[in-house]
Short mmCIF file of C-alpha atoms in Angstrom, two decimals:
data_model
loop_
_atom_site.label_atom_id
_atom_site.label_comp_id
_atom_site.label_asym_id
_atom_site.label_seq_id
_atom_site.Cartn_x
_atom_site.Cartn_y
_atom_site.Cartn_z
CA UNK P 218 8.59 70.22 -23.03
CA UNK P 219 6.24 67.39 -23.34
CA UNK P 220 3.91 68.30 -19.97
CA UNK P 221 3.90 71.69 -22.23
CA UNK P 222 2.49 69.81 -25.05
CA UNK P 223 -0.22 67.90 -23.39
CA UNK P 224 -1.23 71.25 -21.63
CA UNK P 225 -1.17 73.34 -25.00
CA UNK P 226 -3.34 70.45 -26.50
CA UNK P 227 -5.57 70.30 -23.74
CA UNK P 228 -6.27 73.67 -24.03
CA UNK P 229 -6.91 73.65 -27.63
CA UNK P 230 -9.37 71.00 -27.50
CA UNK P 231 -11.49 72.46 -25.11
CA UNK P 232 -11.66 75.65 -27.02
CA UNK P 233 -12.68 73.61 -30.25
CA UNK P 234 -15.52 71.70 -28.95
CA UNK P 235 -16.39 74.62 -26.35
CA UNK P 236 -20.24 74.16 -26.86
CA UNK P 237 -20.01 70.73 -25.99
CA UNK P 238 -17.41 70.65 -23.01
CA UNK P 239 -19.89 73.06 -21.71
CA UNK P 240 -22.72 70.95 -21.94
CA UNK P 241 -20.43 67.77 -19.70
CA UNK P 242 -19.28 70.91 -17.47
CA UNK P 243 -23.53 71.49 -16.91
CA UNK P 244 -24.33 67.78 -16.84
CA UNK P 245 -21.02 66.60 -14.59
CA UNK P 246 -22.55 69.44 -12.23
CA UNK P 247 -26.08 68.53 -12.29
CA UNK P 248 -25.51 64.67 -11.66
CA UNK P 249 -23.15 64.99 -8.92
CA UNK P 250 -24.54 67.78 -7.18
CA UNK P 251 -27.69 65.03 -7.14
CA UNK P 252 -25.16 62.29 -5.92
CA UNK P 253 -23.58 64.37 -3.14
CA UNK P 254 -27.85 65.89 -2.12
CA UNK P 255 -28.61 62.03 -1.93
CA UNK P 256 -25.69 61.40 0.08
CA UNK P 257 -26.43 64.46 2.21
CA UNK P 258 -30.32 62.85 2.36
CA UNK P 259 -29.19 59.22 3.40
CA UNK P 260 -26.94 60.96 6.49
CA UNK P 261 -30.57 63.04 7.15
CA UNK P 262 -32.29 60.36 7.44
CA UNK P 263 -30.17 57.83 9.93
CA UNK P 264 -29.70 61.51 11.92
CA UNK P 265 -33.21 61.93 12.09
CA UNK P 266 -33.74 57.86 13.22
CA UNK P 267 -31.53 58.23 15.64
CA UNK P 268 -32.97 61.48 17.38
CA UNK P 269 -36.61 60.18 16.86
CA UNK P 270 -36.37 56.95 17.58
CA UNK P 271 -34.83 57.72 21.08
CA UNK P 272 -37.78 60.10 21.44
CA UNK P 273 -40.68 57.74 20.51
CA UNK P 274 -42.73 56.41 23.54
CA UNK P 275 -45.66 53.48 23.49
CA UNK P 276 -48.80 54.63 24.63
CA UNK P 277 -51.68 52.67 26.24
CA UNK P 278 -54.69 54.57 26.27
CA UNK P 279 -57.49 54.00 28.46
CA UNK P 280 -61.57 53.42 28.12
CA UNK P 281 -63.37 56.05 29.41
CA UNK P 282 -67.22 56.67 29.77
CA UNK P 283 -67.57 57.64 26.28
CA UNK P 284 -65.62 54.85 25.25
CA UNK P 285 -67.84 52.50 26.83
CA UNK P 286 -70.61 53.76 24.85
CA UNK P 287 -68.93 53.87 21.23
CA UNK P 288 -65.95 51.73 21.22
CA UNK P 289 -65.81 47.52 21.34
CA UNK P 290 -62.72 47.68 22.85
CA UNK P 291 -64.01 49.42 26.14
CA UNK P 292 -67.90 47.29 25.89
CA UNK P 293 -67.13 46.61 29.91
CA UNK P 294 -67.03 50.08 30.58
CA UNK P 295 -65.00 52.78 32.23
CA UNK P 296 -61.17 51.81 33.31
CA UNK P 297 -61.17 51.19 36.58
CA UNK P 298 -58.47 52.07 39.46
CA UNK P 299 -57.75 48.41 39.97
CA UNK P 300 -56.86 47.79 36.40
CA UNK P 301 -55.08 50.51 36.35
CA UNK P 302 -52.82 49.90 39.25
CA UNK P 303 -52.68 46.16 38.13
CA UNK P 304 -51.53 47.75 34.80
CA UNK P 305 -48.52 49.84 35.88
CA UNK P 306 -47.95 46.78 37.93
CA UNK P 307 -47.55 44.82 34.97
CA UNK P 308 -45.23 47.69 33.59
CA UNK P 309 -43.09 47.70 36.23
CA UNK P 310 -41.96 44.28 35.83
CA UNK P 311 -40.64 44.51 32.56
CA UNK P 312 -37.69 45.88 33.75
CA UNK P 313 -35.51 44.77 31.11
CA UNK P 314 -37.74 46.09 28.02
CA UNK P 315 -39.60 49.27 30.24
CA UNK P 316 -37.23 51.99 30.64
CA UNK P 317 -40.00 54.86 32.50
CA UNK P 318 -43.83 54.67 32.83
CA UNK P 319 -45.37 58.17 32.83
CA UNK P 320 -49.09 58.40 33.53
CA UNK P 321 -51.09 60.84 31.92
CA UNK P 322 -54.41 61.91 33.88
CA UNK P 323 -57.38 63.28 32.05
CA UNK P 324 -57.30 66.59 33.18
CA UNK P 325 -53.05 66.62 32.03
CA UNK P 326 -54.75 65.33 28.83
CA UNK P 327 -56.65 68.23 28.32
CA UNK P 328 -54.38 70.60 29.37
CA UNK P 329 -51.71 68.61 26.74
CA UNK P 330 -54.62 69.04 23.71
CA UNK P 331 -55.65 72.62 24.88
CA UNK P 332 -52.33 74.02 24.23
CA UNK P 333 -51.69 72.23 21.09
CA UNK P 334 -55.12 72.37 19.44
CA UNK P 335 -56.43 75.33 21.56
CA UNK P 336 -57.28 77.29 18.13
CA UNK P 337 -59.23 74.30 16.65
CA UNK P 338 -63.27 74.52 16.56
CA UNK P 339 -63.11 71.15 18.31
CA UNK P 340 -61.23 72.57 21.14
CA UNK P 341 -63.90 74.50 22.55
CA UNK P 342 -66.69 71.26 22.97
CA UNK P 343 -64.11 69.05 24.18
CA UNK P 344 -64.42 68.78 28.16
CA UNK P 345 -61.94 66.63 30.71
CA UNK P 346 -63.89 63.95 30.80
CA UNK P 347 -63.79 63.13 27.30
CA UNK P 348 -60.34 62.52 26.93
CA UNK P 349 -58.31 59.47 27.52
CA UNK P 350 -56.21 58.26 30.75
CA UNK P 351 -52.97 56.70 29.22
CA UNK P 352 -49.33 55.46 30.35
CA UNK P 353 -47.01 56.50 28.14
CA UNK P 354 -43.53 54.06 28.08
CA UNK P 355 -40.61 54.52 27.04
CA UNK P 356 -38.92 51.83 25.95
CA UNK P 357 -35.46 50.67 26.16
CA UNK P 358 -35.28 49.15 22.59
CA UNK P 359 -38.02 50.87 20.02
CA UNK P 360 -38.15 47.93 17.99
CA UNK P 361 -39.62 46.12 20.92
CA UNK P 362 -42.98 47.83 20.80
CA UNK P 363 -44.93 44.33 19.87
CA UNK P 364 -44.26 42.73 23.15
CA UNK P 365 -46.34 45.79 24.92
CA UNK P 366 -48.88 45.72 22.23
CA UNK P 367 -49.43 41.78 22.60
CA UNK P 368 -49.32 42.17 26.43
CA UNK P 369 -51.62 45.08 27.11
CA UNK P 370 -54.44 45.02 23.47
CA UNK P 371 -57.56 43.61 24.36
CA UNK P 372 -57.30 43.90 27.84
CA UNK P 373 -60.02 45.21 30.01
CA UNK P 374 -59.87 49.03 30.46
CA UNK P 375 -56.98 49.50 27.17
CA UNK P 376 -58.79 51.06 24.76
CA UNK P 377 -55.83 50.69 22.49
CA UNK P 378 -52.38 50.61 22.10
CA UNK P 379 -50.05 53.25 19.88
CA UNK P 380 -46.39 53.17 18.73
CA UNK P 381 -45.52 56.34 17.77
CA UNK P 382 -42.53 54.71 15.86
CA UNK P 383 -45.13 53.40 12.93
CA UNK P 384 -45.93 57.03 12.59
CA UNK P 385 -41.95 57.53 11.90
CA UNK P 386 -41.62 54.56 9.68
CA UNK P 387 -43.99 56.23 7.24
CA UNK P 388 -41.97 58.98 7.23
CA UNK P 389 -38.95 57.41 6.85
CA UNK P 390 -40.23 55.76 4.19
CA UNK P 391 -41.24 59.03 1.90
CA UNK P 392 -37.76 60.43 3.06
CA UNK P 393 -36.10 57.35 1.76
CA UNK P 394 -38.17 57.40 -1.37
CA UNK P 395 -37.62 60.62 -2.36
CA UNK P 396 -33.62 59.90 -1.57
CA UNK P 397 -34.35 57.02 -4.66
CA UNK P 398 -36.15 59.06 -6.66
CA UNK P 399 -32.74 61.73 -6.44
CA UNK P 400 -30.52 58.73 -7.08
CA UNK P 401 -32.51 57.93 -10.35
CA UNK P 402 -32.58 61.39 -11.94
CA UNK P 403 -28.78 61.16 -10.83
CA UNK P 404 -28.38 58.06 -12.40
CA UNK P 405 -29.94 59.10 -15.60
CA UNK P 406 -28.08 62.68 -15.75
CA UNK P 407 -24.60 60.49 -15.49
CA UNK P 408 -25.67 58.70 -18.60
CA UNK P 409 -26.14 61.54 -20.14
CA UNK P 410 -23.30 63.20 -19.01
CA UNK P 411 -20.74 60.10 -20.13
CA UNK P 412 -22.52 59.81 -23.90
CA UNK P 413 -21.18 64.21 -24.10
CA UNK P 414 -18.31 63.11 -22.80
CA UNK P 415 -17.55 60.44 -25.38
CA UNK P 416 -18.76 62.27 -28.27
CA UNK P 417 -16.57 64.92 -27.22
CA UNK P 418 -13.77 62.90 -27.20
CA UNK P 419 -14.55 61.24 -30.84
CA UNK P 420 -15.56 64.59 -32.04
CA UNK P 421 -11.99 66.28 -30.73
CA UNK P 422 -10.20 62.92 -31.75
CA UNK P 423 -11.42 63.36 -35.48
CA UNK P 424 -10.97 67.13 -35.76
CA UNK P 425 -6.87 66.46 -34.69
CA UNK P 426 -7.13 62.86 -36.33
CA UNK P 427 -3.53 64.72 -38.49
CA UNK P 428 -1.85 65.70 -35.59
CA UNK P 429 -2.37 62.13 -34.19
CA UNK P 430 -1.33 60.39 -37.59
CA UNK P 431 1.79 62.57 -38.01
CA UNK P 432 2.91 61.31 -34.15
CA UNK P 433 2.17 57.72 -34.80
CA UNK P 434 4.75 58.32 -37.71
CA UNK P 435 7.22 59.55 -35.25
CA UNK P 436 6.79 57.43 -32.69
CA UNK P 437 4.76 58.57 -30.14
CA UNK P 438 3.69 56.31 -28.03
CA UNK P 439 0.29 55.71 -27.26
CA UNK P 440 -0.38 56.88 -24.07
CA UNK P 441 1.57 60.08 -25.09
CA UNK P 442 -1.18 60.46 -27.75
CA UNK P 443 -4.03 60.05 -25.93
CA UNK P 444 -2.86 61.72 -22.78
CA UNK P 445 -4.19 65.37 -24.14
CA UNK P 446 -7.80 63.84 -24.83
CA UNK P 447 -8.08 62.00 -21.54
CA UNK P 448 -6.98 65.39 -19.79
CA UNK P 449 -9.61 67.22 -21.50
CA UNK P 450 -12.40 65.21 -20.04
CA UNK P 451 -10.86 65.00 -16.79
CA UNK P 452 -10.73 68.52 -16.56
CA UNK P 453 -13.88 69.62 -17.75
CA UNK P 454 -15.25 66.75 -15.49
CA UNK P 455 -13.40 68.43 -12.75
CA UNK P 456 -14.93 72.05 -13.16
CA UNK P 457 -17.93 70.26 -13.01
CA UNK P 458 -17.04 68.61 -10.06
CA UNK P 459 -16.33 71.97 -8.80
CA UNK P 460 -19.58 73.58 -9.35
CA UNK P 461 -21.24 70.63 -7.84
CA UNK P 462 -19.69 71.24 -4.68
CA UNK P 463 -20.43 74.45 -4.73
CA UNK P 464 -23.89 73.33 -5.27
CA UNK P 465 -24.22 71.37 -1.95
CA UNK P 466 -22.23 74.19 -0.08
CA UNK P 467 -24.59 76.85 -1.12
CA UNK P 468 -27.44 74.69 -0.89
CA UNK P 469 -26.98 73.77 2.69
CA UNK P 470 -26.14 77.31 3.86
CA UNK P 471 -29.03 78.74 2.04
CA UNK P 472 -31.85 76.23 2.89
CA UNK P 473 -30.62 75.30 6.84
CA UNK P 474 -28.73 78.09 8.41
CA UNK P 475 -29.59 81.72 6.19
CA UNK P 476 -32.20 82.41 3.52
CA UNK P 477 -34.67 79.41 4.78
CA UNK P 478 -33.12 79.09 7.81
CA UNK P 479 -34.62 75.70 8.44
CA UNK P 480 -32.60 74.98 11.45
CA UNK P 481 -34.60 77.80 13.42
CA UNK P 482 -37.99 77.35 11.62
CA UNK P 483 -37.83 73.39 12.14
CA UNK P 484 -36.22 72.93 15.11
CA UNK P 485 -37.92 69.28 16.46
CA UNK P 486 -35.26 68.47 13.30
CA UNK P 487 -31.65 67.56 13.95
CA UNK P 488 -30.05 68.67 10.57
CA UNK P 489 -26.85 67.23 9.24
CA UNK P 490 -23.72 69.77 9.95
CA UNK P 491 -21.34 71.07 7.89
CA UNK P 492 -19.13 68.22 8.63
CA UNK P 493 -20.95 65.85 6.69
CA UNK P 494 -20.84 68.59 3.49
CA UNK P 495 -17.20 69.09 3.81
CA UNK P 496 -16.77 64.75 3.97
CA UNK P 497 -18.69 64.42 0.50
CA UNK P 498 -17.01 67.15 -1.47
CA UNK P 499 -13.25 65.19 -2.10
CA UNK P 500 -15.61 61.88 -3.32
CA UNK P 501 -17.41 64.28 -5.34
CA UNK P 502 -14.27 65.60 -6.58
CA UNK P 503 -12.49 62.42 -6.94
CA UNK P 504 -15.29 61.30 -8.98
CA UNK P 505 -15.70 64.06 -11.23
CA UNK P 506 -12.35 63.63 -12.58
CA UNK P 507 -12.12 60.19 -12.95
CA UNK P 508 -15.60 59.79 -13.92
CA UNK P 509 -14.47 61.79 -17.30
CA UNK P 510 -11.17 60.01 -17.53
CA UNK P 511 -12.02 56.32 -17.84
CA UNK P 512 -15.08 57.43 -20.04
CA UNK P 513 -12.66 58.88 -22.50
CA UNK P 514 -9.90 55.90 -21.74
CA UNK P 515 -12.36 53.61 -23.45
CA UNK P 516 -13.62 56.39 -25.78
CA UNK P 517 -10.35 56.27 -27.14
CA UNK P 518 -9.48 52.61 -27.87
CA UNK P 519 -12.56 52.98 -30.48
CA UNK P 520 -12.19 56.15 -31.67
CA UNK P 521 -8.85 56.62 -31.87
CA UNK P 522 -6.61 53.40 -33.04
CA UNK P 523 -2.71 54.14 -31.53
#
């Protein structure tokens, strides 16, 4: 009889204050779909550091006869055969950093940029000889790139040195700043959503503020009176919830595997899989309803004195 109450109660709040439950519905929605995308971004991110970062190689690239003539680096000229050979001797004894050496000719060089950039107007006035000799190394540990750079920059023949990873750091970096940006517009939808939530609950407490008196007469206890209230939020916090997830579900199968298809237009990109969707909808849920709950806990001991 009583859990037939609280239900029948619960169900006519949310009816009277229908504009406003609908407006934490939309809001619980909105700022935890955000939550769960940044969540979904964060597991991007370490996915995509992981694939790249195994990928990234160290490159030494070597002076050539144009060099000599326009870069300080190569002022002694043209790399020669001996520095190269003393160079992948070098290589080859730092066994425990150096995991593969992989020279690139000048003529492989060209062939590399020709089938990349063969559309560019540059393409067509490059020739052979104006493109770089390098070694490119992959490396053991990514993070070790500074012990080839100090080694190898400056030396005679090295035009320069290049870690790839820096390029990947600045990407990381946007990725990661856009995940912040997310997590502030989620943090400030939250707020909003809790401040409905709360004047819900003082609006719905004041509209049944007879009901209440005439159960603190017959002694109801206070729990029992506030229980109706308290499910209220949680439930409208819980639809929310609900749409949320379907928010990331629909979002994900949309943008990665139909409609954008991402996952076959960007394929050098390891997406996240459905497995780390399906792991952030029960936090999602779990935090829609007691999100609501608590809010309208504390609502309560203000609004409504038992």
């Amino acid at each position: 009889m009583r859990a037939q109450f609280v239900l029948s109660e619960i169900g006519v709040g949310l009816r009277r204050n229908l504009t406003m439950t609908f407006a934490v519905i939309v809001s619980v929605a909105l700022s935890l779909a955000l939550f769960g995308g940044s969540l979904l971004m964060s597991d991007q991110v370490s996915t995509m550091k992981g694939y790249w970062y195994d990928k990234v190689n160290v490159s030494i690239f070597l002076c050539n006869k144009s060099d000599a003539q326009s870069d300080a680096n190569c002022a002694k000229g043209a790399v020669t055969e001996d520095q190269k050979k003393q160079i992948r001797s070098d290589l080859g004894k730092m066994t425990t950093l150096v995991q593969r050496v992989t020279y690139e000719s000048q003529d492989q060089a060209y062939k590399h940029y020709k089938e990349q950039f063969g559309n560019s107007p540059l393409a067509s006035s490059l020739t052979p000889d104006q493109m770089q000799e390098s070694f490119r190394i992959k490396l053991k540990d990514p993070q070790k790139y500074q012990v080839i750079a100090t080694a190898f920059n400056g030396r005679d023949g090295v035009q320069s040195v290049q870690d790839q990873k820096g390029i990947l750091d600045n990407l990381f970096q946007l990725l990661n700043l856009m995940n912040r940006a997310a997590l502030g517009v989620m943090a400030m939808m939250l707020i909003v959503a809790l401040l409905l939530i709360v004047n819900t609950v003082r609006v719905s407490a004041f509209s049944r503020r007879r009901e209440t008196g005439i159960m603190r007469l017959v002694g109801a206890s206070g729990f029992y009176i506030q229980a109706p209230f308290i499910m209220e939020a949680a439930v409208a916090g819980l639809i929310g919830g609900g749409l949320a997830c379907v928010f990331l579900v629909v979002g994900r199968y949309f943008t990665i595997d139909h409609g954008m298809a991402l996952s076959t237009k960007l394929t050098l990109i390891n997406f996240v899989g459905w497995d780390a969707v399906l792991t952030k909808l029960p936090l999602i849920l779990a935090t829609s309803v007691l999100m609501p709950a608590l809010a309208a806990f504390f609502a309560l001991r203000k609004y409504l004195k038992v």
